[in-house]
PDB file of C-alpha atoms in Angstrom:
ATOM      1  CA  UNK A  64      91.947 100.989  80.503  1.00 90.00           C
ATOM      2  CA  UNK A  65      90.551 103.208  83.142  1.00 87.00           C
ATOM      3  CA  UNK A  66      89.583 106.855  83.409  1.00 86.00           C
ATOM      4  CA  UNK A  67      88.904 108.261  86.852  1.00 83.00           C
ATOM      5  CA  UNK A  68      87.988 111.570  88.430  1.00 82.00           C
ATOM      6  CA  UNK A  69      90.045 113.373  91.299  1.00 81.00           C
ATOM      7  CA  UNK A  70      88.254 111.084  93.862  1.00 84.00           C
ATOM      8  CA  UNK A  71      89.154 107.812  92.132  1.00 86.00           C
ATOM      9  CA  UNK A  72      85.707 107.157  90.751  1.00 87.00           C
ATOM     10  CA  UNK A  73      85.467 105.713  87.170  1.00 89.00           C
ATOM     11  CA  UNK A  74      84.216 108.297  84.512  1.00 89.00           C
ATOM     12  CA  UNK A  75      81.059 107.486  82.492  1.00 91.00           C
ATOM     13  CA  UNK A  76      82.022 105.046  79.762  1.00 93.00           C
ATOM     14  CA  UNK A  77      85.016 103.637  81.625  1.00 91.00           C
ATOM     15  CA  UNK A  78      86.848 101.263  82.279  1.00 93.00           C
ATOM     16  CA  UNK A  79      87.257  99.819  78.780  1.00 93.00           C
ATOM     17  CA  UNK A  80      88.423  96.224  78.109  1.00 94.00           C
ATOM     18  CA  UNK A  81      91.276  96.109  75.451  1.00 93.00           C
ATOM     19  CA  UNK A  82      92.473  93.135  73.320  1.00 91.00           C
ATOM     20  CA  UNK A  83      95.656  92.865  75.502  1.00 90.00           C
ATOM     21  CA  UNK A  84      98.048  94.342  77.853  1.00 91.00           C
ATOM     22  CA  UNK A  85      99.004  98.062  77.559  1.00 88.00           C
ATOM     23  CA  UNK A  86     102.941  98.420  77.547  1.00 77.00           C
ATOM     24  CA  UNK A  87     104.027 101.707  79.117  1.00 75.00           C
ATOM     25  CA  UNK A  88     100.734 103.506  79.465  1.00 82.00           C
ATOM     26  CA  UNK A  89      98.294 105.623  77.611  1.00 86.00           C
ATOM     27  CA  UNK A  90      98.820 109.084  76.187  1.00 87.00           C
ATOM     28  CA  UNK A  91      96.626 112.129  75.545  1.00 86.00           C
ATOM     29  CA  UNK A  92      96.187 114.712  72.923  1.00 87.00           C
ATOM     30  CA  UNK A  93      93.190 116.501  71.436  1.00 87.00           C
ATOM     31  CA  UNK A  94      92.772 115.064  67.926  1.00 86.00           C
ATOM     32  CA  UNK A  95      89.678 117.003  66.886  1.00 86.00           C
ATOM     33  CA  UNK A  96      90.667 120.370  68.351  1.00 84.00           C
ATOM     34  CA  UNK A  97      87.507 120.489  70.515  1.00 87.00           C
ATOM     35  CA  UNK A  98      89.350 121.355  73.687  1.00 84.00           C
ATOM     36  CA  UNK A  99      88.771 117.687  75.189  1.00 86.00           C
ATOM     37  CA  UNK A 100      91.363 115.153  75.157  1.00 86.00           C
ATOM     38  CA  UNK A 101      91.360 111.824  73.414  1.00 89.00           C
ATOM     39  CA  UNK A 102      93.156 108.882  75.108  1.00 89.00           C
ATOM     40  CA  UNK A 103      95.441 106.612  73.113  1.00 90.00           C
ATOM     41  CA  UNK A 104      96.776 103.193  74.041  1.00 91.00           C
ATOM     42  CA  UNK A 105      98.744 100.500  72.267  1.00 91.00           C
ATOM     43  CA  UNK A 106      98.526  96.794  73.311  1.00 91.00           C
ATOM     44  CA  UNK A 107     100.658  93.759  73.085  1.00 91.00           C
ATOM     45  CA  UNK A 108      98.057  92.274  70.615  1.00 90.00           C
ATOM     46  CA  UNK A 109      99.149  94.886  68.045  1.00 89.00           C
ATOM     47  CA  UNK A 110      96.242  97.370  68.412  1.00 91.00           C
ATOM     48  CA  UNK A 111      96.048 101.043  68.563  1.00 91.00           C
ATOM     49  CA  UNK A 112      93.012 102.439  70.311  1.00 94.00           C
ATOM     50  CA  UNK A 113      91.750 105.944  70.526  1.00 94.00           C
ATOM     51  CA  UNK A 114      88.935 106.927  72.774  1.00 95.00           C
ATOM     52  CA  UNK A 115      87.035 110.222  73.454  1.00 93.00           C
ATOM     53  CA  UNK A 116      86.822 111.290  77.093  1.00 89.00           C
ATOM     54  CA  UNK A 117      83.445 109.684  77.373  1.00 92.00           C
ATOM     55  CA  UNK A 118      84.758 106.334  76.514  1.00 94.00           C
ATOM     56  CA  UNK A 119      83.478 106.275  72.956  1.00 95.00           C
ATOM     57  CA  UNK A 120      85.922 105.103  70.170  1.00 96.00           C
ATOM     58  CA  UNK A 121      87.445 107.892  67.992  1.00 94.00           C
ATOM     59  CA  UNK A 122      86.357 107.223  64.426  1.00 91.00           C
ATOM     60  CA  UNK A 123      88.499 104.654  62.494  1.00 90.00           C
ATOM     61  CA  UNK A 124      89.784 103.165  65.768  1.00 93.00           C
ATOM     62  CA  UNK A 125      90.982 100.532  66.795  1.00 94.00           C
ATOM     63  CA  UNK A 126      93.540  99.842  64.169  1.00 91.00           C
ATOM     64  CA  UNK A 127      95.322  96.441  64.334  1.00 91.00           C
ATOM     65  CA  UNK A 128      98.768  95.873  62.855  1.00 86.00           C
ATOM     66  CA  UNK A 129      99.037  92.294  64.284  1.00 84.00           C
ATOM     67  CA  UNK A 130     102.568  92.813  65.543  1.00 87.00           C
ATOM     68  CA  UNK A 131     102.749  93.414  69.501  1.00 90.00           C
ATOM     69  CA  UNK A 132     103.461  96.933  70.528  1.00 87.00           C
ATOM     70  CA  UNK A 133     106.435  96.984  73.087  1.00 85.00           C
ATOM     71  CA  UNK A 134     106.007 100.588  74.483  1.00 82.00           C
ATOM     72  CA  UNK A 135     103.644 103.417  74.612  1.00 85.00           C
ATOM     73  CA  UNK A 136     102.742 105.562  71.693  1.00 88.00           C
ATOM     74  CA  UNK A 137     103.791 109.284  71.081  1.00 84.00           C
ATOM     75  CA  UNK A 138     101.574 111.836  69.576  1.00 85.00           C
ATOM     76  CA  UNK A 139     103.262 114.618  67.613  1.00 84.00           C
ATOM     77  CA  UNK A 140     102.520 116.577  64.478  1.00 82.00           C
ATOM     78  CA  UNK A 141     105.836 115.403  62.665  1.00 82.00           C
ATOM     79  CA  UNK A 142     104.914 116.827  59.218  1.00 82.00           C
ATOM     80  CA  UNK A 143     103.675 120.298  60.473  1.00 82.00           C
ATOM     81  CA  UNK A 144     100.135 119.886  58.654  1.00 82.00           C
ATOM     82  CA  UNK A 145      98.123 120.899  61.823  1.00 80.00           C
ATOM     83  CA  UNK A 146      96.964 117.301  62.475  1.00 82.00           C
ATOM     84  CA  UNK A 147      98.333 114.619  64.860  1.00 84.00           C
ATOM     85  CA  UNK A 148     100.427 111.599  64.032  1.00 86.00           C
ATOM     86  CA  UNK A 149     100.559 108.597  66.391  1.00 88.00           C
ATOM     87  CA  UNK A 150     103.932 106.868  66.525  1.00 86.00           C
ATOM     88  CA  UNK A 151     104.108 103.353  68.042  1.00 86.00           C
ATOM     89  CA  UNK A 152     107.029 101.004  68.209  1.00 84.00           C
ATOM     90  CA  UNK A 153     106.414  97.238  67.528  1.00 78.00           C
ATOM     91  CA  UNK A 154     109.275  94.861  67.865  1.00 76.00           C
ATOM     92  CA  UNK A 155     111.573  95.954  65.195  1.00 81.00           C
ATOM     93  CA  UNK A 156     109.194  98.326  63.266  1.00 84.00           C
ATOM     94  CA  UNK A 157     107.695 101.772  63.719  1.00 85.00           C
ATOM     95  CA  UNK A 158     103.875 102.487  62.920  1.00 86.00           C
ATOM     96  CA  UNK A 159     102.835 106.026  62.145  1.00 85.00           C
ATOM     97  CA  UNK A 160      99.234 106.879  61.793  1.00 85.00           C
ATOM     98  CA  UNK A 161      98.289 110.200  60.420  1.00 86.00           C
ATOM     99  CA  UNK A 162      95.043 111.288  62.087  1.00 84.00           C
ATOM    100  CA  UNK A 163      93.408 113.649  59.422  1.00 82.00           C
ATOM    101  CA  UNK A 164      91.654 115.933  61.731  1.00 75.00           C
ATOM    102  CA  UNK A 165      92.902 119.345  62.962  1.00 73.00           C
ATOM    103  CA  UNK A 166      94.160 118.875  66.567  1.00 67.00           C
ATOM    104  CA  UNK A 167      96.940 119.729  69.019  1.00 63.00           C
ATOM    105  CA  UNK A 168      99.117 117.947  71.646  1.00 61.00           C
ATOM    106  CA  UNK A 169     100.362 121.218  73.330  1.00 61.00           C
ATOM    107  CA  UNK A 170      98.961 120.940  76.735  1.00 57.00           C
ATOM    108  CA  UNK A 171      98.410 117.160  77.024  1.00 63.00           C
ATOM    109  CA  UNK A 172     100.344 114.135  78.293  1.00 56.00           C
ATOM    110  CA  UNK A 173     101.211 113.108  74.553  1.00 60.00           C
ATOM    111  CA  UNK A 174     104.520 111.175  75.235  1.00 57.00           C
ATOM    112  CA  UNK A 175     105.683 108.553  77.616  1.00 52.00           C
ATOM    113  CA  UNK A 176     105.909 109.998  81.198  1.00 46.00           C
ATOM    114  CA  UNK A 177     104.951 113.286  79.808  1.00 52.00           C
ATOM    115  CA  UNK A 178     108.052 114.969  78.577  1.00 54.00           C
ATOM    116  CA  UNK A 179     111.230 114.332  76.635  1.00 54.00           C
ATOM    117  CA  UNK A 180     113.251 113.775  79.774  1.00 52.00           C
ATOM    118  CA  UNK A 181     110.565 110.976  80.726  1.00 54.00           C
ATOM    119  CA  UNK A 182     110.487 112.312  84.272  1.00 58.00           C
ATOM    120  CA  UNK A 183     106.554 111.833  84.678  1.00 57.00           C
ATOM    121  CA  UNK A 184     106.212 115.429  85.377  1.00 57.00           C
ATOM    122  CA  UNK A 185     103.882 117.811  83.365  1.00 54.00           C
ATOM    123  CA  UNK A 186     103.796 121.466  84.024  1.00 56.00           C
ATOM    124  CA  UNK A 187     101.061 123.621  82.711  1.00 54.00           C
ATOM    125  CA  UNK A 188     101.253 127.420  83.078  1.00 56.00           C
ATOM    126  CA  UNK A 189      98.532 129.913  82.160  1.00 53.00           C
ATOM    127  CA  UNK A 190     100.614 132.893  83.168  1.00 53.00           C
ATOM    128  CA  UNK A 191      99.835 132.561  86.835  1.00 47.00           C
ATOM    129  CA  UNK A 192      99.178 135.790  88.721  1.00 49.00           C
ATOM    130  CA  UNK A 193     101.586 135.004  91.595  1.00 47.00           C
ATOM    131  CA  UNK A 194     105.414 134.887  91.312  1.00 47.00           C
ATOM    132  CA  UNK A 195     105.905 131.764  93.388  1.00 43.00           C
ATOM    133  CA  UNK A 196     108.193 129.152  92.080  1.00 45.00           C
ATOM    134  CA  UNK A 197     107.050 125.712  91.012  1.00 52.00           C
ATOM    135  CA  UNK A 198     106.166 123.818  94.335  1.00 55.00           C
ATOM    136  CA  UNK A 199     106.232 127.103  96.352  1.00 56.00           C
ATOM    137  CA  UNK A 200     102.617 127.835  96.948  1.00 56.00           C
ATOM    138  CA  UNK A 201     102.903 130.840  99.146  1.00 59.00           C
ATOM    139  CA  UNK A 202     105.926 132.478  97.659  1.00 62.00           C
ATOM    140  CA  UNK A 203     108.124 131.928 100.893  1.00 65.00           C
ATOM    141  CA  UNK A 204     111.000 130.357  98.953  1.00 65.00           C
ATOM    142  CA  UNK A 205     110.083 126.938 100.617  1.00 64.00           C
ATOM    143  CA  UNK A 206     108.666 124.146  98.655  1.00 60.00           C
ATOM    144  CA  UNK A 207     105.168 123.259  99.858  1.00 55.00           C
ATOM    145  CA  UNK A 208     104.694 120.151  97.465  1.00 56.00           C
ATOM    146  CA  UNK A 209     106.750 117.054  97.560  1.00 50.00           C
ATOM    147  CA  UNK A 210     105.888 114.471  94.815  1.00 47.00           C
ATOM    148  CA  UNK A 211     107.045 110.905  95.390  1.00 45.00           C
ATOM    149  CA  UNK A 212     107.140 108.555  92.496  1.00 43.00           C
ATOM    150  CA  UNK A 213     107.080 104.823  92.418  1.00 44.00           C
ATOM    151  CA  UNK A 214     108.514 102.653  89.783  1.00 41.00           C
ATOM    152  CA  UNK A 215     106.113 100.717  87.656  1.00 39.00           C
TER     153      UNK A 215
END
């Protein structure tokens, strides 16, 4: 599992070897509500791992269920108790782990490909001062950004 900066350099504490292949990628949420993301990955060996941004394991993780995970996890507060649940699919079962720390998934990549449409696109707006449309950097009604995606 890798975590890199904008120049492609590994962040301190990374990469991390897991016990198997990651299926579908990692997801991100803030489990302890400290403003820093935690990274979550499931493996085909049946393990859910959660790491702080510095590469150190989050307390109580990894957790092994012994059944291979077949896709990426999702992180959502499904019971509205202000903490996050990790949902992971393993063959014909669903694992839900309730992380008992206040957190939030609001501005993070908390599900596969970043949104319910699975487009691989994440848009964060902090009420920008300009009125330009998404992709139009200089407000001339022409797109200045083109994003090309490859298939995994």
